[in-house]
Amino acid sequence: MTTPRAHLVQVPARIARSARRITLHLPRNWPWQHAWTHLFDTVHDPPAPA
């Protein structure tokens, strides 16, 4: 049995580059998609105003 961390870090995705932007293509119906997207958004959102 693998840990949730292994599921979130070892992402089965394809990376594409276009016009200096990086796009991450996640697999369809991936069971960890919601958790990974939430983690990514939390880390990359701008800080909340004080």
Tab-separated table of N, CA, C and O in Angstrom:
chain	number	residue	atom	x	y	z
A	1	MET	N	0.847	-1.185	0.000
A	1	MET	CA	0.000	0.000	0.000
A	1	MET	C	0.887	1.241	0.000
A	1	MET	O	1.840	1.324	0.752
A	2	THR	N	0.553	2.198	-0.835
A	2	THR	CA	1.346	3.418	-0.913
A	2	THR	C	0.710	4.522	-0.075
A	2	THR	O	-0.465	4.485	0.246
A	3	THR	N	1.509	5.507	0.240
A	3	THR	CA	1.047	6.610	1.067
A	3	THR	C	0.391	7.691	0.202
A	3	THR	O	0.644	7.763	-1.002
A	4	PRO	N	-0.438	8.543	0.805
A	4	PRO	CA	-1.015	9.664	0.037
A	4	PRO	C	0.072	10.569	-0.550
A	4	PRO	O	-0.078	11.094	-1.633
A	5	ARG	N	1.167	10.717	0.170
A	5	ARG	CA	2.266	11.546	-0.337
A	5	ARG	C	2.795	10.975	-1.651
A	5	ARG	O	3.065	11.719	-2.593
A	6	ALA	N	2.948	9.681	-1.740
A	6	ALA	CA	3.434	9.062	-2.971
A	6	ALA	C	2.455	9.294	-4.119
A	6	ALA	O	2.865	9.520	-5.252
A	7	HIS	N	1.178	9.279	-3.825
A	7	HIS	CA	0.167	9.528	-4.869
A	7	HIS	C	0.224	10.965	-5.374
A	7	HIS	O	-0.042	11.229	-6.543
A	8	LEU	N	0.527	11.909	-4.481
A	8	LEU	CA	0.540	13.312	-4.869
A	8	LEU	C	1.855	13.741	-5.496
A	8	LEU	O	1.891	14.648	-6.314
A	9	VAL	N	2.945	13.105	-5.132
A	9	VAL	CA	4.258	13.492	-5.652
A	9	VAL	C	4.549	12.789	-6.975
A	9	VAL	O	5.071	13.393	-7.905
A	10	GLN	N	4.196	11.545	-7.091
A	10	GLN	CA	4.443	10.773	-8.310
A	10	GLN	C	3.229	10.902	-9.229
A	10	GLN	O	2.397	10.008	-9.319
A	11	VAL	N	3.148	12.020	-9.914
A	11	VAL	CA	1.984	12.331	-10.740
A	11	VAL	C	2.164	11.750	-12.137
A	11	VAL	O	3.160	12.030	-12.798
A	12	PRO	N	1.206	10.954	-12.608
A	12	PRO	CA	1.288	10.417	-13.970
A	12	PRO	C	0.797	11.456	-14.971
A	12	PRO	O	-0.343	11.406	-15.433
A	13	ALA	N	1.638	12.426	-15.265
A	13	ALA	CA	1.212	13.542	-16.123
A	13	ALA	C	2.170	13.733	-17.286
A	13	ALA	O	3.277	13.205	-17.295
A	14	ARG	N	1.701	14.515	-18.247
A	14	ARG	CA	2.521	14.877	-19.401
A	14	ARG	C	2.730	16.378	-19.350
A	14	ARG	O	1.797	17.150	-19.135
A	15	ILE	N	3.962	16.822	-19.528
A	15	ILE	CA	4.295	18.241	-19.495
A	15	ILE	C	4.424	18.747	-20.926
A	15	ILE	O	5.095	18.137	-21.753
A	16	ALA	N	3.770	19.874	-21.218
A	16	ALA	CA	3.852	20.501	-22.535
A	16	ALA	C	4.263	21.952	-22.350
A	16	ALA	O	3.854	22.613	-21.398
A	17	ARG	N	5.095	22.448	-23.269
A	17	ARG	CA	5.532	23.840	-23.222
A	17	ARG	C	5.066	24.559	-24.473
A	17	ARG	O	5.146	24.033	-25.571
A	18	SER	N	4.604	25.796	-24.267
A	18	SER	CA	4.182	26.613	-25.389
A	18	SER	C	4.253	28.077	-24.963
A	18	SER	O	3.642	28.453	-23.956
A	19	ALA	N	4.962	28.869	-25.727
A	19	ALA	CA	5.064	30.307	-25.477
A	19	ALA	C	5.455	30.617	-24.034
A	19	ALA	O	4.816	31.418	-23.352
A	20	ARG	N	6.480	29.970	-23.559
A	20	ARG	CA	7.031	30.174	-22.205
A	20	ARG	C	6.078	29.773	-21.089
A	20	ARG	O	6.259	30.152	-19.945
A	21	ARG	N	5.038	29.030	-21.410
A	21	ARG	CA	4.111	28.527	-20.395
A	21	ARG	C	4.242	27.023	-20.319
A	21	ARG	O	4.402	26.359	-21.333
A	22	ILE	N	4.136	26.502	-19.132
A	22	ILE	CA	4.192	25.055	-18.937
A	22	ILE	C	2.778	24.581	-18.594
A	22	ILE	O	2.127	25.128	-17.708
A	23	THR	N	2.324	23.573	-19.317
A	23	THR	CA	1.005	22.991	-19.084
A	23	THR	C	1.190	21.556	-18.628
A	23	THR	O	1.927	20.791	-19.234
A	24	LEU	N	0.515	21.212	-17.560
A	24	LEU	CA	0.576	19.858	-17.024
A	24	LEU	C	-0.728	19.158	-17.373
A	24	LEU	O	-1.804	19.578	-16.954
A	25	HIS	N	-0.643	18.096	-18.167
A	25	HIS	CA	-1.826	17.328	-18.574
A	25	HIS	C	-1.970	16.129	-17.652
A	25	HIS	O	-1.180	15.182	-17.716
A	26	LEU	N	-2.977	16.178	-16.795
A	26	LEU	CA	-3.258	15.078	-15.879
A	26	LEU	C	-4.148	14.050	-16.575
A	26	LEU	O	-4.908	14.393	-17.475
A	27	PRO	N	-4.074	12.786	-16.165
A	27	PRO	CA	-4.921	11.771	-16.783
A	27	PRO	C	-6.402	11.980	-16.419
A	27	PRO	O	-6.725	12.494	-15.355
A	28	ARG	N	-7.270	11.585	-17.328
A	28	ARG	CA	-8.709	11.683	-17.060
A	28	ARG	C	-9.101	10.648	-16.024
A	28	ARG	O	-8.565	9.551	-15.980
A	29	ASN	N	-10.064	11.028	-15.198
A	29	ASN	CA	-10.597	10.152	-14.145
A	29	ASN	C	-9.523	9.664	-13.187
A	29	ASN	O	-9.609	8.561	-12.656
A	30	TRP	N	-8.517	10.473	-12.962
A	30	TRP	CA	-7.459	10.129	-12.012
A	30	TRP	C	-8.021	10.318	-10.605
A	30	TRP	O	-8.525	11.381	-10.263
A	31	PRO	N	-7.980	9.317	-9.740
A	31	PRO	CA	-8.638	9.411	-8.439
A	31	PRO	C	-8.047	10.485	-7.519
A	31	PRO	O	-8.708	10.948	-6.609
A	32	TRP	N	-6.827	10.912	-7.737
A	32	TRP	CA	-6.190	11.903	-6.865
A	32	TRP	C	-6.212	13.303	-7.478
A	32	TRP	O	-5.556	14.224	-6.979
A	33	GLN	N	-6.963	13.513	-8.540
A	33	GLN	CA	-6.953	14.797	-9.236
A	33	GLN	C	-7.408	15.950	-8.339
A	33	GLN	O	-6.777	17.000	-8.301
A	34	HIS	N	-8.486	15.775	-7.607
A	34	HIS	CA	-8.998	16.855	-6.758
A	34	HIS	C	-7.984	17.213	-5.669
A	34	HIS	O	-7.716	18.397	-5.428
A	35	ALA	N	-7.410	16.209	-5.028
A	35	ALA	CA	-6.432	16.468	-3.966
A	35	ALA	C	-5.192	17.152	-4.523
A	35	ALA	O	-4.664	18.095	-3.921
A	36	TRP	N	-4.728	16.730	-5.679
A	36	TRP	CA	-3.518	17.315	-6.267
A	36	TRP	C	-3.778	18.755	-6.713
A	36	TRP	O	-2.966	19.641	-6.476
A	37	THR	N	-4.929	18.987	-7.331
A	37	THR	CA	-5.275	20.338	-7.773
A	37	THR	C	-5.418	21.274	-6.578
A	37	THR	O	-4.960	22.421	-6.617
A	38	HIS	N	-6.020	20.804	-5.498
A	38	HIS	CA	-6.158	21.617	-4.290
A	38	HIS	C	-4.774	21.949	-3.715
A	38	HIS	O	-4.520	23.101	-3.338
A	39	LEU	N	-3.899	20.985	-3.651
A	39	LEU	CA	-2.547	21.210	-3.159
A	39	LEU	C	-1.816	22.221	-4.036
A	39	LEU	O	-1.199	23.167	-3.535
A	40	PHE	N	-1.902	22.070	-5.337
A	40	PHE	CA	-1.234	22.983	-6.273
A	40	PHE	C	-1.767	24.406	-6.124
A	40	PHE	O	-0.999	25.362	-6.044
A	41	ASP	N	-3.088	24.557	-6.066
A	41	ASP	CA	-3.688	25.885	-5.926
A	41	ASP	C	-3.312	26.530	-4.598
A	41	ASP	O	-3.071	27.742	-4.534
A	42	THR	N	-3.253	25.750	-3.538
A	42	THR	CA	-2.891	26.279	-2.229
A	42	THR	C	-1.451	26.781	-2.218
A	42	THR	O	-1.162	27.847	-1.679
A	43	VAL	N	-0.561	26.063	-2.850
A	43	VAL	CA	0.844	26.436	-2.867
A	43	VAL	C	1.093	27.626	-3.781
A	43	VAL	O	1.906	28.492	-3.481
A	44	HIS	N	0.394	27.706	-4.894
A	44	HIS	CA	0.680	28.727	-5.897
A	44	HIS	C	-0.241	29.943	-5.863
A	44	HIS	O	-0.050	30.865	-6.649
A	45	ASP	N	-1.233	29.984	-4.999
A	45	ASP	CA	-2.078	31.172	-4.887
A	45	ASP	C	-1.285	32.315	-4.274
A	45	ASP	O	-0.399	32.088	-3.450
A	46	PRO	N	-1.611	33.529	-4.653
A	46	PRO	CA	-0.940	34.660	-4.013
A	46	PRO	C	-1.352	34.753	-2.546
A	46	PRO	O	-2.423	34.272	-2.160
A	47	PRO	N	-0.512	35.343	-1.714
A	47	PRO	CA	-0.861	35.422	-0.290
A	47	PRO	C	-2.109	36.283	-0.078
A	47	PRO	O	-2.391	37.200	-0.849
A	48	ALA	N	-2.844	35.960	0.962
A	48	ALA	CA	-4.052	36.709	1.289
A	48	ALA	C	-3.668	38.108	1.791
A	48	ALA	O	-2.645	38.270	2.454
A	49	PRO	N	-4.469	39.123	1.461
A	49	PRO	CA	-4.153	40.467	1.933
A	49	PRO	C	-4.247	40.549	3.458
A	49	PRO	O	-5.088	39.901	4.078
A	50	ALA	N	-3.396	41.364	4.019
A	50	ALA	CA	-3.360	41.491	5.489
A	50	ALA	C	-4.389	42.474	5.996
A	50	ALA	O	-4.878	43.307	5.369
